[in-house]
Short mmCIF file of C-alpha atoms and ligand atoms in Angstrom, two decimals:
data_model
loop_
_atom_site.label_atom_id
_atom_site.label_comp_id
_atom_site.label_asym_id
_atom_site.label_seq_id
_atom_site.Cartn_x
_atom_site.Cartn_y
_atom_site.Cartn_z
CA MET A 1 -55.83 -148.36 -122.55
CA LEU A 2 -54.04 -149.30 -125.76
CA ILE A 3 -53.21 -145.64 -126.39
CA LEU A 4 -51.86 -145.32 -122.85
CA ARG A 5 -49.67 -148.40 -123.29
CA LEU A 6 -48.38 -147.08 -126.62
CA ALA A 7 -47.61 -143.71 -125.01
CA LEU A 8 -45.67 -145.47 -122.24
CA CYS A 9 -43.80 -147.45 -124.84
CA LEU A 10 -42.85 -144.27 -126.72
CA VAL A 11 -41.50 -142.84 -123.44
CA LEU A 12 -39.36 -145.98 -123.18
CA VAL A 13 -38.15 -145.37 -126.73
CA ALA A 14 -37.15 -141.81 -125.89
CA SER A 15 -35.25 -143.05 -122.87
CA ALA A 16 -33.56 -145.88 -124.82
CA LEU A 17 -32.51 -143.40 -127.50
CA SER A 18 -31.04 -140.99 -124.98
CA LEU A 19 -29.13 -143.79 -123.25
CA ALA A 20 -27.94 -145.50 -126.42
CA GLN A 21 -27.19 -142.46 -128.47
CA PRO A 22 -25.67 -139.61 -126.47
CA SER A 23 -26.19 -137.07 -129.27
CA GLU A 24 -23.64 -138.76 -131.52
CA PRO A 25 -24.33 -139.09 -135.24
CA PRO A 26 -24.60 -142.63 -136.66
CA ARG A 27 -21.19 -144.20 -137.32
CA HIS A 28 -22.32 -145.89 -140.52
CA ASN A 29 -24.11 -144.57 -143.56
CA PHE A 30 -27.42 -146.12 -144.51
CA VAL A 31 -27.61 -147.78 -147.92
CA ASP A 32 -30.78 -148.26 -149.98
CA LEU A 33 -30.63 -152.00 -150.69
CA GLN A 34 -32.61 -151.80 -153.94
CA THR A 35 -30.06 -149.35 -155.33
CA LEU A 36 -27.07 -151.43 -154.23
CA ILE A 37 -28.54 -154.76 -155.39
CA PRO A 38 -30.80 -154.04 -158.39
CA ASP A 39 -32.20 -157.59 -158.73
CA LEU A 40 -33.37 -157.63 -155.12
CA LEU A 41 -37.12 -158.00 -154.57
CA VAL A 42 -38.24 -155.69 -151.74
CA GLU A 43 -41.68 -156.69 -150.44
CA MET A 44 -41.94 -155.70 -146.80
CA PRO A 45 -45.18 -156.80 -145.09
CA TYR A 46 -44.86 -153.94 -142.55
CA ALA A 47 -45.33 -151.49 -145.46
CA THR A 48 -48.80 -153.03 -145.94
CA PRO A 49 -51.60 -154.09 -143.55
CA HIS A 50 -50.80 -157.73 -144.40
CA ASN A 51 -48.65 -158.48 -141.35
CA PHE A 52 -49.36 -159.88 -137.88
CA THR A 53 -50.40 -156.47 -136.52
CA GLY A 54 -53.00 -155.87 -139.27
CA GLU A 55 -51.67 -152.30 -139.60
CA THR A 56 -49.47 -150.49 -142.11
CA LEU A 57 -46.41 -149.63 -140.02
CA TYR A 58 -44.07 -148.20 -142.67
CA PRO A 59 -44.83 -145.22 -144.93
CA ALA A 60 -42.75 -146.70 -147.75
CA ASN A 61 -41.63 -150.09 -149.04
CA ARG A 62 -37.94 -149.16 -148.80
CA ALA A 63 -35.23 -151.37 -147.29
CA PHE A 64 -32.09 -149.90 -145.73
CA LEU A 65 -29.09 -151.33 -143.87
CA VAL A 66 -25.97 -149.65 -142.57
CA GLU A 67 -23.10 -149.92 -145.02
CA PRO A 68 -21.15 -152.95 -143.67
CA ALA A 69 -24.34 -155.02 -143.49
CA ALA A 70 -25.50 -153.81 -146.91
CA GLN A 71 -22.16 -154.76 -148.51
CA ALA A 72 -22.34 -158.19 -146.85
CA LEU A 73 -25.85 -158.63 -148.24
CA ALA A 74 -24.55 -157.78 -151.73
CA SER A 75 -21.97 -160.58 -151.30
CA ALA A 76 -24.71 -163.03 -150.29
CA ALA A 77 -26.82 -162.00 -153.29
CA GLU A 78 -23.85 -162.67 -155.57
CA LEU A 79 -23.25 -166.12 -154.08
CA LEU A 80 -26.93 -166.96 -154.48
CA ARG A 81 -27.22 -165.62 -158.04
CA ALA A 82 -24.57 -168.13 -159.10
CA GLN A 83 -26.82 -170.88 -157.68
CA GLY A 84 -29.99 -169.66 -159.41
CA TYR A 85 -31.55 -167.58 -156.64
CA ARG A 86 -32.36 -163.97 -155.77
CA LEU A 87 -33.17 -162.51 -152.36
CA LYS A 88 -36.55 -161.19 -151.30
CA ILE A 89 -36.33 -158.66 -148.47
CA LEU A 90 -39.08 -158.86 -145.85
CA ASP A 91 -37.67 -156.31 -143.39
CA ALA A 92 -34.43 -154.42 -142.79
CA TYR A 93 -33.90 -151.17 -140.82
CA ARG A 94 -36.92 -150.63 -138.55
CA PRO A 95 -37.44 -147.33 -136.65
CA LEU A 96 -37.56 -147.82 -132.87
CA SER A 97 -41.08 -146.39 -132.54
CA VAL A 98 -42.32 -149.19 -134.83
CA GLN A 99 -40.72 -151.63 -132.39
CA CYS A 100 -43.22 -150.38 -129.80
CA LYS A 101 -46.13 -151.25 -132.03
CA LEU A 102 -44.78 -154.76 -132.64
CA TRP A 103 -44.23 -155.24 -128.90
CA GLU A 104 -47.79 -154.08 -128.16
CA LYS A 105 -49.14 -156.79 -130.48
CA ASN A 106 -46.78 -159.59 -129.45
CA PRO A 107 -44.98 -159.01 -126.12
CA ASP A 108 -42.93 -162.22 -126.38
CA ARG A 109 -39.18 -161.70 -126.10
CA ASN A 110 -38.55 -164.87 -128.11
CA PHE A 111 -39.88 -163.11 -131.18
CA VAL A 112 -40.01 -159.34 -130.58
CA ALA A 113 -37.25 -157.37 -128.86
CA HIS A 114 -38.43 -155.13 -126.01
CA PRO A 115 -38.35 -151.45 -127.06
CA SER A 116 -36.23 -150.49 -124.03
CA THR A 117 -33.30 -152.50 -125.43
CA GLY A 118 -34.36 -152.37 -129.06
CA SER A 119 -33.80 -154.84 -131.87
CA ARG A 120 -30.76 -155.03 -134.10
CA HIS A 121 -33.23 -154.07 -136.84
CA ASN A 122 -33.43 -150.70 -135.04
CA ARG A 123 -29.68 -150.36 -135.63
CA GLY A 124 -29.91 -151.10 -139.37
CA ALA A 125 -27.84 -154.26 -138.93
CA SER A 126 -30.46 -157.03 -139.25
CA VAL A 127 -32.40 -158.24 -142.23
CA ASP A 128 -35.37 -160.57 -142.68
CA LEU A 129 -35.40 -162.32 -146.03
CA THR A 130 -36.09 -165.39 -148.08
CA LEU A 131 -35.12 -166.87 -151.43
CA ILE A 132 -36.85 -166.56 -154.79
CA THR A 133 -35.76 -168.07 -158.09
CA LEU A 134 -34.13 -165.88 -160.75
CA ASP A 135 -37.53 -165.52 -162.46
CA GLY A 136 -39.20 -164.51 -159.19
CA ALA A 137 -40.94 -167.72 -158.06
CA GLU A 138 -41.26 -168.30 -154.32
CA VAL A 139 -38.98 -170.94 -152.79
CA ASP A 140 -40.46 -173.18 -150.09
CA MET A 141 -39.23 -172.43 -146.56
CA PRO A 142 -40.15 -173.87 -143.13
CA SER A 143 -42.98 -171.41 -142.40
CA LEU A 144 -44.59 -168.15 -143.41
CA TYR A 145 -42.85 -164.92 -142.38
CA ASP A 146 -43.68 -163.91 -138.79
CA GLU A 147 -45.32 -167.29 -138.15
CA PHE A 148 -44.20 -167.26 -134.51
CA GLY A 149 -43.56 -170.58 -132.83
CA ALA A 150 -41.65 -173.81 -133.40
CA LYS A 151 -42.14 -173.70 -137.17
CA ALA A 152 -40.07 -170.51 -137.32
CA GLY A 153 -36.94 -172.19 -135.92
CA ALA A 154 -33.70 -171.97 -137.89
CA PHE A 155 -32.43 -175.38 -136.76
CA GLN A 156 -35.60 -177.46 -136.63
CA LYS A 157 -35.78 -181.15 -137.47
CA GLY A 158 -38.42 -182.92 -139.54
CA LEU A 159 -38.36 -180.53 -142.52
CA SER A 160 -39.05 -181.99 -145.95
CA PRO A 161 -35.80 -182.65 -147.87
CA ALA A 162 -36.55 -179.84 -150.35
CA VAL A 163 -37.23 -177.26 -147.61
CA ALA A 164 -34.14 -178.36 -145.67
CA VAL A 165 -31.97 -177.84 -148.77
CA ASN A 166 -33.52 -174.42 -149.50
CA LEU A 167 -32.90 -173.29 -145.92
CA GLN A 168 -29.34 -174.58 -146.00
CA VAL A 169 -28.62 -172.69 -149.25
CA LEU A 170 -29.88 -169.45 -147.69
CA GLN A 171 -28.07 -169.95 -144.37
CA LYS A 172 -24.75 -170.86 -145.99
CA ALA A 173 -24.76 -167.83 -148.31
CA MET A 174 -25.62 -165.50 -145.43
CA GLN A 175 -23.06 -167.01 -143.05
CA ASP A 176 -20.33 -167.04 -145.72
CA SER A 177 -21.03 -163.32 -146.18
CA GLY A 178 -20.62 -162.54 -142.48
CA PHE A 179 -24.15 -162.73 -141.07
CA LYS A 180 -25.17 -164.67 -137.94
CA LEU A 181 -28.27 -166.87 -137.74
CA LEU A 182 -31.02 -166.39 -135.15
CA ALA A 183 -32.19 -169.74 -133.74
CA SER A 184 -35.82 -168.68 -133.23
CA GLU A 185 -36.47 -167.21 -136.72
CA TRP A 186 -35.17 -168.79 -139.95
CA TRP A 187 -35.71 -165.53 -141.89
CA HIS A 188 -33.68 -163.27 -139.56
CA PHE A 189 -29.94 -162.56 -139.92
CA ASP A 190 -27.73 -160.20 -137.87
CA HIS A 191 -24.56 -158.51 -139.06
CA PRO A 192 -21.87 -158.00 -136.36
CA CYS A 193 -21.71 -154.27 -137.17
CA TRP A 194 -24.77 -153.84 -134.92
CA LYS A 195 -22.32 -153.26 -132.06
CA ASP A 196 -21.13 -150.04 -133.70
CA SER A 197 -24.56 -148.84 -134.78
CA PRO A 198 -26.85 -146.81 -132.51
CA LEU A 199 -30.56 -147.38 -131.98
CA LEU A 200 -32.42 -145.01 -134.28
CA ASP A 201 -35.93 -143.75 -134.84
CA ILE A 202 -35.53 -142.07 -138.24
CA PRO A 203 -38.56 -142.72 -140.52
CA LEU A 204 -37.91 -144.71 -143.71
CA THR A 205 -38.85 -141.70 -145.80
CA GLU A 206 -36.12 -139.55 -144.19
CA LEU A 207 -33.04 -141.72 -144.71
ZN1 LIG B 1 -35.84 -159.89 -138.01
#
C-alpha cells in the first residue's frame, strides 16, 4: 500500500513538473552554499536517517540555493558573524521526489507542502537553518528541527528571554537580507526569487 501511494505521489510529481516547467531551463544558477560561505556548517538531517521519516533521503550532505537566495544568505551570514554567530544549514534545495516521501510521512499542509504544488525548497529558494556560535556551539532555539506543532512557531509567546533574543537575532539578519519568515516554522525562510524559479527534481549529486 505504501509503495502504491508513493508511486501515485511520483505521478503527481511528474505532472507538477510538466505543468510548472514547460521544458524551460532553470532561470537561476544553483550555488553550493559551503563554497560561497566557507564558515557555514552544513548538517542536513535528511542526509542521515536521523530525521522524522527515519530514512536517509539525500545521497549527499550538500546544500544548494539558486543564486539570488544564496547571495542573500551570504549577506545574512556576514551580519551574523559581526554579532558572534555562524549559520548551520538544516535543509536548502530539496528535489521534488523527496517532497513525496515527506508528504507520505506527514500529510499535514501546515508543515509539509503537497507534492502537486511543491515547496519553495523544491525551487531552491528556501532554507532551513539555525544559529551556532563562532566556535560551533549550538544556540538555544524554541524547538528541535522538524518538531511539528505549536513549539515550531516563529511568533510564539512564552519563550525564555534567552531563546527569544536568539530567535530575534536570526530573524532580523534573515529579514534584513531579503528573506521572509514562515509563521509555522521558526527555522524556515523563503527568498522572493522563488517566483522565478521552477520546481525541480534534480538529485543533489547532479547539481
Ligand atoms: Zn523549510
